[in-house]
Amino acid sequence: MRYSIFSLIRQAFRGHAGWEPAWRDPAPQSEYDVIIVGGGGHGLATAYYLAKVHGITRVAVVERSWIGSGNAGRNTTIIRSNYGLPGNTAFYEWSMKLWEGLEQDLNYNAMVSQRGVINLYHSDAQRDAYARRGNAMRLHGVDAELLNRAQAREMLPFFDYENARFPIQGGLLQRRGGTARHDAVAWGYARGADRLGVDIIQNCEVTGFLIDSGHVRGIVTTRGVIRAAKVGLAVAGNTSRVAAMVGLDLPMESHVLQAFVSEGIKPLIDTVMTFGAGHFYISQSDKGGLVFGGDLDGYNSYAQRGNLPAVEDVLEAGMAVWPGLGRIRYLRQWGGLMDMSMDGSPIIDRTPVAGLYLDCGWCYGGFKATPASGWCFAHLIARDESHPVAAAYRLDRFATGHLIDEKGQGAQPNLH
Amino acid sequence: MRIDCPYCGERGSEEFSYLGDADTLMARPDADRPDAAAAFHAYVYLRDNPAGRHRELWYHGAGCHSWLVVTRDTRTHAITVVISAAAPRAAGGRG
Ligand SMILES: Cc1cc2nc3c(=O)[nH]c(=O)nc-3n(C[C@H](O)[C@H](O)[C@H](O)COP(=O)(O)OP(=O)(O)OC[C@H]3O[C@@H](n4cnc5c(N)ncnc54)[C@H](O)[C@@H]3O)c2cc1C
Ligand SMILES: [Zn+2]
């Protein structure tokens, strides 16, 4: 069923009784051309583009829980392409371009909202660093504007500009950045993939792999064996666990990141702001809640929940830049498992096992990457060669020294 | 999360800084071994990253300034053993 104003009116007159499920609930078949493990945004987008761009439709997405139950449905929904290093800039900009056409392509309202993303700077040195990043972006055809203090103040009037320790001097603005509805992105890709023939198999956990003379032949799951000559892993925070089933040690740690939502209030902030003197970022959802977050908790975790020191740290940073926040009650918080790579950048590559492909290392920035990750992972799986904008995301870059370390932190995942 | 420092007693985890996998980080390879490049790649970048028991290095920066080896379950955050890193280090690790 195509969604449109007409289908909406028709259903309104029928008491909305005629809507069909957005995707089927098939039992696994015994064999597919490609299996994607992980029904988050990346896995679903990969399946969609495999079918749509490469014509490979005998595809299954195998998800141990329900689709979008991982980070796809836990993130703070920020999309942007303000990356400064070669290897990243073109990839994230391709993702932004896909976001701009996503809803028409999927015939699904993903609530993509290009409300702008402002990174505030608080010192001359930080301004220079942001100017350099903005220039790198513009050289790649990405939009970037350096705002002075007055311009920032016009967009974000209620912040603490007089703060003696962290005075706000201005910001780097990407107007095309913004937010999207995270669940709807997973659902939209799922529906799109399903309509092209992809089987989305939920409540099906992968517990092992069939490997024969160095080549993957299929997967072992809680719902039986499923065969395929090509298997793609898109399991985010669980990548090390799944990769361990084939004996792969990866340059990765799993960490917990928390997010927070306040009570619903009237429209207050109409852009996305990141504080430059501590780790804090905030935007407002269409329901009215302020959505915010900050640093990782900082230790390896598979618990999908964090601890109070990180909560205190995030709220302190928030209060430093926006004292008025103290008058608003915060309503709920949760955690997700971050696949923190050793240089803070992702991996989209083959593995030493033939036919087994890897899409991981998204750290806490993988939501914005969802469309391009799906596009490039599908390209890699279908053609067995890297897509040009993802060519730097190699697994062997840690051995060859071609790291992509935006923050310059070195091999310390909890600092990226 | 509270860490029972052998010198200071039980303290909130916010007093400590986290470094990572103790078994990897305390076994720095010998730079003279013939496969040193591969060994250092593994030492610097590769991690088991287990879901379950994990021995890890924490530094008590807001306390006694010791390095500790904490055994913790990464699925529940439950801590079972905390010892000083000095003993395992003296016993063969190169720190
Ligand atoms: C609190 C928080 C805030 C964030 N904020 C942002 C943000 O503002 N902007 C941004 O760009 N990014 C953000 N991120 C990061 C982003 O959410 C992730 O990088 C991205 O969602 C990861 O890709 P995914 O959607 O495919 O992952 P997931 O949705 O986690 O998908 C992985 C799936 O694999 C499944 N799986 C795991 N093991 C198995 C198995 N053995 N068998 C079968 N299935 C399995 C899981 O159940 C899961 O559904 C945030 C993350 C968190 C947690
Ligand atoms: Zn101590």
XYZ file of C-alpha atoms and ligand atoms in Angstrom:
565
model
C 0.000 0.000 0.000
C 1.408 3.399 -1.004
C 1.118 6.086 1.636
C -0.296 9.420 0.451
C -2.804 12.065 1.424
C -5.416 10.042 -0.484
C -4.733 6.790 1.347
C -4.904 8.731 4.599
C -8.287 10.280 3.746
C -9.632 6.932 2.529
C -8.580 5.255 5.767
C -9.969 8.110 7.844
C -13.431 7.389 6.437
C -13.016 3.687 7.220
C -12.035 4.294 10.819
C -8.386 3.422 10.016
C -9.386 -0.248 9.966
C -7.826 -1.003 6.592
C -4.117 -0.338 7.187
C -1.947 -3.347 6.405
C 1.196 -4.348 8.313
C 4.155 -2.396 6.927
C 6.211 -5.573 6.491
C 5.539 -9.314 6.485
C 6.591 -11.687 9.252
C 8.015 -14.596 7.246
C 9.562 -17.803 8.568
C 13.193 -18.170 7.501
C 13.753 -19.952 4.192
C 16.515 -22.539 3.989
C 18.704 -20.451 1.691
C 19.238 -16.874 0.500
C 21.738 -15.105 -1.746
C 22.680 -12.725 1.061
C 21.995 -12.723 4.802
C 22.355 -9.523 6.807
C 22.789 -10.089 10.543
C 21.296 -7.258 12.608
C 18.019 -5.452 12.053
C 19.112 -1.990 13.071
C 19.153 0.937 10.700
C 22.328 -0.178 8.973
C 21.254 -3.773 8.369
C 17.836 -2.759 7.067
C 19.273 -0.025 4.831
C 21.803 -2.501 3.443
C 19.037 -4.963 2.553
C 16.982 -2.195 0.948
C 19.837 -0.992 -1.269
C 20.886 -4.558 -2.142
C 17.409 -5.058 -3.564
C 16.849 -1.603 -4.988
C 20.264 -0.664 -6.402
C 21.785 -4.079 -7.113
C 18.684 -6.157 -7.889
C 19.577 -8.777 -5.252
C 16.233 -9.622 -3.668
C 16.793 -13.086 -2.166
C 17.937 -11.409 1.022
C 17.152 -12.006 4.700
C 17.695 -9.600 7.578
C 18.079 -11.660 10.736
C 17.398 -9.826 14.004
C 17.630 -11.421 17.427
C 14.989 -9.144 18.963
C 12.644 -6.785 17.141
C 13.972 -4.440 14.474
C 15.122 -1.112 15.851
C 15.474 -2.489 19.390
C 19.180 -1.624 19.443
C 20.838 1.713 18.837
C 18.594 2.477 15.868
C 15.812 3.176 18.367
C 17.995 4.541 21.183
C 19.948 7.385 19.627
C 19.424 11.123 19.887
C 18.622 11.385 16.173
C 21.182 13.973 15.086
C 22.210 13.972 11.440
C 25.079 16.066 10.084
C 28.060 15.865 7.746
C 30.513 18.197 9.468
C 33.562 15.933 9.387
C 37.023 17.280 8.693
C 39.212 14.357 7.633
C 39.623 12.847 4.185
C 37.920 9.470 4.289
C 35.057 10.836 6.376
C 33.888 14.030 4.697
C 32.723 12.541 1.406
C 31.076 9.563 3.100
C 28.997 11.605 5.553
C 28.062 14.086 2.844
C 26.799 11.222 0.686
C 24.735 10.160 3.687
C 23.324 13.686 4.018
C 22.370 13.678 0.332
C 20.567 10.371 0.805
C 18.742 11.783 3.855
C 17.555 14.685 1.711
C 15.762 12.330 -0.687
C 14.992 9.502 1.742
C 11.329 10.058 2.467
C 10.363 10.331 -1.196
C 12.482 7.302 -2.028
C 10.956 5.193 0.768
C 7.456 6.702 0.604
C 7.737 6.967 4.373
C 7.722 9.923 6.733
C 11.048 9.759 8.563
C 10.560 13.307 9.874
C 13.882 14.457 8.425
C 14.238 17.989 9.736
C 17.135 20.130 8.507
C 16.987 22.500 11.441
C 20.751 23.090 11.541
C 23.517 21.893 13.845
C 25.644 24.460 15.719
C 28.912 23.533 17.425
C 29.719 26.324 19.860
C 33.307 27.489 20.342
C 34.648 29.084 23.501
C 38.214 30.177 22.779
C 40.332 31.597 19.959
C 42.049 28.257 19.469
C 38.745 26.438 19.215
C 37.477 29.006 16.725
C 40.540 28.383 14.570
C 40.002 24.622 14.726
C 36.343 25.012 13.738
C 37.251 27.414 10.933
C 39.649 24.813 9.617
C 37.004 22.085 9.808
C 34.462 24.358 8.115
C 36.930 25.108 5.334
C 37.633 21.392 4.846
C 33.885 20.828 4.574
C 33.413 23.636 2.054
C 36.271 22.317 -0.081
C 34.237 19.087 -0.322
C 31.069 20.979 -1.261
C 29.525 20.642 2.216
C 27.788 23.684 3.684
C 29.430 25.321 6.697
C 29.210 28.790 8.213
C 31.341 30.243 10.976
C 29.142 32.334 13.276
C 30.426 35.063 15.529
C 29.027 35.623 18.993
C 26.210 37.941 17.902
C 25.089 35.546 15.183
C 25.123 32.599 17.576
C 23.215 34.622 20.124
C 20.520 35.416 17.609
C 19.885 31.693 17.064
C 20.380 30.611 20.682
C 19.430 33.638 22.795
C 19.002 31.961 26.173
C 22.449 30.488 26.673
C 25.018 31.734 29.196
C 27.130 34.030 27.022
C 28.690 35.732 30.070
C 30.118 32.518 31.528
C 33.560 33.576 32.784
C 35.148 30.179 32.296
C 33.600 29.153 28.959
C 32.422 32.340 27.215
C 30.522 31.567 24.019
C 32.462 33.194 21.202
C 30.441 31.805 18.305
C 29.777 28.556 16.505
C 30.251 26.429 13.416
C 26.860 25.996 11.764
C 25.786 23.366 9.267
C 22.314 24.430 8.184
C 21.610 21.191 6.325
C 22.195 19.167 9.492
C 19.345 18.421 11.885
C 17.369 15.450 13.137
C 15.258 12.544 11.864
C 12.826 10.214 13.604
C 15.013 7.208 14.451
C 12.296 4.529 14.671
C 10.746 5.710 11.441
C 14.084 5.310 9.677
C 14.253 1.640 10.717
C 10.575 1.098 9.849
C 10.814 2.934 6.535
C 13.808 0.884 5.391
C 12.135 -2.308 6.639
C 8.968 -1.573 4.693
C 10.943 -0.573 1.604
C 13.077 -3.721 1.731
C 10.075 -5.962 2.400
C 8.231 -4.555 -0.608
C 11.191 -5.495 -2.787
C 11.081 -9.093 -1.509
C 13.518 -9.034 1.421
C 12.564 -11.308 4.346
C 12.796 -9.562 7.709
C 13.164 -12.275 10.320
C 12.762 -11.093 13.892
C 13.337 -12.964 17.165
C 16.056 -14.971 15.485
C 19.481 -14.829 17.117
C 22.621 -15.804 15.263
C 24.630 -18.254 17.394
C 27.223 -19.509 14.914
C 28.408 -19.680 11.322
C 28.790 -22.418 8.759
C 32.306 -22.174 7.389
C 33.803 -24.468 4.833
C 37.438 -24.143 3.711
C 37.625 -20.491 4.669
C 34.337 -19.568 3.010
C 31.112 -18.712 4.803
C 28.184 -20.979 3.828
C 25.484 -19.767 6.168
C 24.484 -19.059 9.734
C 23.239 -21.037 12.710
C 20.319 -19.365 14.480
C 17.811 -19.991 17.228
C 15.369 -20.706 14.382
C 17.609 -23.167 12.560
C 20.343 -23.121 9.939
C 20.055 -20.644 7.081
C 22.401 -20.959 4.131
C 23.944 -18.188 2.050
C 27.239 -17.633 0.253
C 27.391 -14.046 1.469
C 26.761 -12.847 5.011
C 27.008 -9.233 6.187
C 27.373 -8.305 9.866
C 25.673 -5.088 10.993
C 25.319 -5.762 14.712
C 26.798 -2.507 16.086
C 27.629 -2.903 19.810
C 27.544 -6.706 19.559
C 30.101 -6.933 16.755
C 32.922 -8.376 18.872
C 30.604 -11.056 20.242
C 29.386 -12.153 16.836
C 32.857 -11.890 15.271
C 34.229 -14.083 18.065
C 32.032 -16.897 16.677
C 34.402 -17.023 13.693
C 37.503 -16.326 15.785
C 37.997 -12.697 14.753
C 39.592 -10.247 17.185
C 38.596 -6.717 16.238
C 39.954 -3.223 16.963
C 36.936 -2.451 19.093
C 35.438 -2.080 22.550
C 31.732 -1.946 23.438
C 30.783 1.004 25.629
C 27.544 2.341 27.024
C 26.206 5.753 26.006
C 23.187 7.282 27.719
C 20.537 9.651 26.385
C 18.016 11.814 28.219
C 14.620 13.355 27.559
C 12.914 16.105 29.546
C 9.224 16.636 30.159
C 7.390 18.006 27.116
C 7.491 21.789 26.842
C 6.515 24.371 24.247
C 8.961 24.974 21.363
C 12.140 26.371 22.910
C 15.117 25.403 20.795
C 14.695 25.065 17.035
C 18.147 23.803 16.130
C 20.708 21.297 17.419
C 23.371 22.719 19.739
C 26.605 21.148 20.893
C 28.589 22.691 23.758
C 32.269 23.022 22.877
C 33.772 23.217 26.370
C 32.342 19.967 27.711
C 30.494 17.136 26.075
C 26.818 18.102 25.847
C 24.349 18.396 22.988
C 20.638 19.156 22.865
C 17.668 19.473 20.539
C 13.900 19.352 20.950
C 11.678 16.603 19.626
C 8.379 17.292 17.899
C 6.621 15.971 21.021
C 8.243 18.804 22.991
C 10.806 16.878 25.024
C 14.349 18.193 25.138
C 16.602 15.392 23.895
C 20.163 15.555 25.171
C 23.293 13.621 25.910
C 27.035 13.790 26.357
C 29.960 11.501 27.071
C 30.148 7.741 27.216
C 30.132 6.230 30.690
C 33.679 5.235 29.816
C 34.099 1.493 30.575
C 33.399 -1.665 28.570
C 29.741 -2.600 28.867
C 27.094 -4.822 27.327
C 24.460 -3.825 29.877
C 22.479 -1.289 27.806
C 22.278 0.876 30.913
C 24.685 3.356 32.468
C 25.522 4.773 35.869
C 24.941 8.019 37.748
C 28.383 9.700 37.382
C 27.781 10.038 33.639
C 24.319 11.478 34.329
C 25.812 14.070 36.667
C 28.509 14.953 34.158
C 26.022 15.480 31.311
C 23.670 17.583 33.423
C 26.554 19.704 34.752
C 27.731 20.451 31.228
C 24.156 21.286 30.239
C 23.728 23.664 33.146
C 27.049 25.357 32.333
C 25.921 26.396 28.872
C 22.176 26.731 29.537
C 21.382 27.509 33.206
C 17.651 27.674 32.454
C 17.664 23.903 31.972
C 17.609 23.599 35.761
C 13.944 24.645 35.758
C 12.920 21.764 33.514
C 12.374 18.259 34.854
C 14.057 15.397 33.133
C 11.799 12.499 32.476
C 13.702 9.450 31.367
C 17.066 8.119 30.318
C 18.388 4.951 28.724
C 21.591 3.466 27.361
C 22.798 1.799 24.179
C 25.848 -0.289 23.229
C 28.391 1.622 21.214
C 30.755 -0.206 18.883
C 33.715 2.060 19.709
C 36.531 1.515 17.239
C 40.137 2.265 18.079
C 40.273 5.424 15.952
C 36.663 6.540 16.307
C 35.836 5.791 12.663
C 33.844 2.947 11.117
C 34.832 -0.214 9.273
C 33.061 -1.342 6.088
C 35.163 -4.135 4.691
C 35.697 -7.791 3.950
C 36.974 -10.138 6.658
C 39.560 -12.946 6.493
C 36.579 -15.323 6.002
C 35.556 -15.239 2.325
C 31.970 -14.089 1.844
C 31.765 -12.595 5.338
C 31.525 -8.801 5.389
C 31.754 -6.333 8.236
C 29.947 -3.039 8.918
C 30.791 -1.716 12.385
C 32.721 0.797 14.471
C 29.983 3.434 14.329
C 30.763 4.739 17.786
C 28.089 7.205 18.828
C 27.711 8.741 15.386
C 26.224 5.975 13.327
C 22.632 7.149 13.063
C 23.517 9.911 10.631
C 25.506 7.350 8.662
C 22.585 4.932 8.254
C 21.752 5.682 4.591
C 25.350 5.817 3.337
C 26.381 2.828 5.420
C 23.569 0.792 3.892
C 24.425 2.099 0.423
C 28.156 1.336 0.706
C 27.772 -1.998 2.521
C 25.320 -3.158 -0.163
C 27.833 -2.087 -2.812
C 30.628 -4.030 -1.104
C 28.523 -7.174 -0.722
C 27.042 -7.067 -4.219
C 30.229 -6.253 -6.142
C 32.906 -7.417 -3.750
C 34.629 -4.049 -3.960
C 34.535 -0.994 -1.718
C 32.359 1.935 -2.670
C 34.604 4.953 -3.417
C 33.248 7.084 -0.534
C 33.810 4.254 1.958
C 37.162 3.092 0.597
C 39.074 4.372 3.642
C 37.029 2.291 6.111
C 39.357 -0.686 5.882
C 39.824 -3.260 8.594
C 43.589 -3.372 8.011
C 44.107 0.361 8.471
C 45.139 -0.201 12.082
C 48.034 -2.353 10.888
C 49.028 -0.090 7.995
C 48.758 3.169 9.946
C 45.997 4.736 7.815
C 43.913 5.691 10.843
C 41.017 8.150 10.625
C 41.101 9.771 14.036
C 38.878 12.902 13.912
C 39.522 13.694 17.556
C 43.198 12.803 17.589
C 42.813 10.711 20.727
C 44.795 7.626 19.775
C 43.805 4.031 20.484
C 41.638 4.803 23.498
C 38.013 4.054 22.544
C 36.411 5.688 25.583
C 37.899 9.052 24.567
C 36.612 9.191 20.976
C 29.273 1.351 40.370
C 31.558 1.272 43.411
C 35.132 0.048 43.402
C 36.655 -1.417 46.555
C 40.180 0.018 46.382
C 42.573 -2.148 48.429
C 44.131 1.015 49.889
C 41.189 3.434 50.224
C 38.151 1.209 50.661
C 34.949 1.349 48.669
C 34.643 4.486 46.505
C 32.373 5.702 43.698
C 33.668 4.881 40.206
C 33.776 8.596 39.381
C 36.988 8.782 41.446
C 38.704 6.452 38.980
C 39.825 6.632 35.334
C 39.426 3.678 33.038
C 42.163 2.432 30.747
C 40.970 -0.907 29.349
C 41.712 -4.626 29.088
C 44.337 -5.410 31.757
C 45.477 -8.712 30.283
C 46.311 -7.055 26.966
C 47.666 -3.762 28.261
C 49.895 -5.323 30.935
C 51.530 -7.685 28.465
C 53.426 -5.258 26.262
C 55.303 -7.314 23.662
C 59.049 -7.383 23.392
C 60.120 -4.949 20.684
C 62.955 -7.264 19.645
C 60.833 -10.273 18.785
C 60.783 -11.101 15.073
C 57.004 -10.634 14.755
C 57.044 -7.372 16.740
C 54.966 -5.423 14.192
C 52.111 -7.931 14.361
C 52.425 -8.262 18.123
C 52.273 -4.497 18.643
C 49.276 -4.205 16.299
C 47.453 -6.692 18.495
C 48.640 -5.019 21.702
C 47.640 -1.496 20.673
C 44.473 -2.172 18.687
C 42.893 -5.621 19.096
C 40.670 -6.441 22.069
C 38.674 -9.511 23.118
C 35.893 -7.178 24.255
C 34.022 -9.990 26.025
C 30.417 -9.948 27.197
C 31.018 -11.283 30.692
C 34.068 -11.404 32.953
C 36.597 -8.686 32.102
C 39.870 -7.870 33.881
C 40.503 -4.171 33.425
C 42.810 -1.365 34.523
C 41.442 1.521 36.593
C 43.484 4.382 38.062
C 42.477 5.866 41.419
C 43.174 9.482 40.461
C 41.012 11.059 43.177
C 42.424 8.736 45.821
C 45.690 6.873 46.344
C 46.927 7.190 42.714
C 47.309 3.414 42.342
C 46.629 1.389 39.265
C 44.156 -1.395 40.007
C 43.097 -4.556 38.199
C 39.322 -4.815 38.536
C 37.425 -7.961 37.567
C 33.966 -6.931 36.445
C 31.107 -8.497 34.494
C 30.429 -6.301 31.460
C 26.828 -7.555 31.257
C 25.861 -6.547 34.799
C 28.691 -4.208 35.923
C 29.098 -6.410 39.037
C 32.658 -6.220 40.402
C 34.079 -9.388 41.966
C 37.802 -8.787 42.538
C 39.944 -5.644 42.938
C 43.693 -5.942 43.346
C 46.641 -3.616 42.961
C 48.240 -3.769 39.519
C 51.696 -3.774 41.092
C 51.692 -7.494 41.924
C 50.733 -8.899 38.484
C 53.071 -6.385 36.913
C 56.003 -7.527 39.030
C 55.084 -11.132 38.232
C 55.882 -10.777 34.550
C 53.848 -8.056 32.890
C 55.898 -5.260 31.367
C 53.308 -2.563 32.156
C 22.204 7.120 23.462
C 22.677 7.133 22.041
C 22.677 8.324 21.335
C 23.118 8.354 20.015
N 23.017 9.525 19.325
C 23.349 9.576 18.009
C 23.133 10.765 17.251
O 22.592 11.754 17.753
N 23.536 10.780 15.961
C 24.111 9.704 15.381
O 24.478 9.797 14.225
N 24.282 8.541 16.055
C 23.913 8.444 17.352
N 24.068 7.267 18.055
C 24.715 6.117 17.391
C 23.776 5.304 16.519
O 22.570 5.055 17.188
C 24.449 3.976 16.143
O 25.765 4.199 15.681
C 23.699 3.227 15.037
O 22.325 3.154 15.332
C 24.288 1.830 14.877
O 23.774 1.134 13.764
P 22.414 0.266 13.791
O 21.256 1.183 13.740
O 22.484 -0.696 12.684
O 22.568 -0.453 15.205
P 21.519 -1.292 16.071
O 20.162 -0.712 15.996
O 22.123 -1.472 17.404
O 21.478 -2.672 15.265
C 22.215 -3.827 15.583
C 21.221 -4.956 15.696
O 21.912 -6.195 15.727
C 21.152 -7.065 16.532
N 21.988 -8.210 16.938
C 23.036 -8.202 17.799
N 23.526 -9.445 17.955
C 22.792 -10.258 17.165
C 22.812 -11.654 16.899
N 23.717 -12.479 17.466
N 21.897 -12.158 16.029
C 20.977 -11.354 15.439
N 20.925 -10.019 15.656
C 21.808 -9.481 16.511
C 20.717 -6.199 17.697
O 19.612 -6.744 18.372
C 20.398 -4.876 16.993
O 19.027 -4.746 16.676
C 23.611 7.180 19.389
C 23.591 5.987 20.098
C 23.113 5.948 21.407
C 23.053 4.644 22.143
Zn 42.752 4.070 46.203
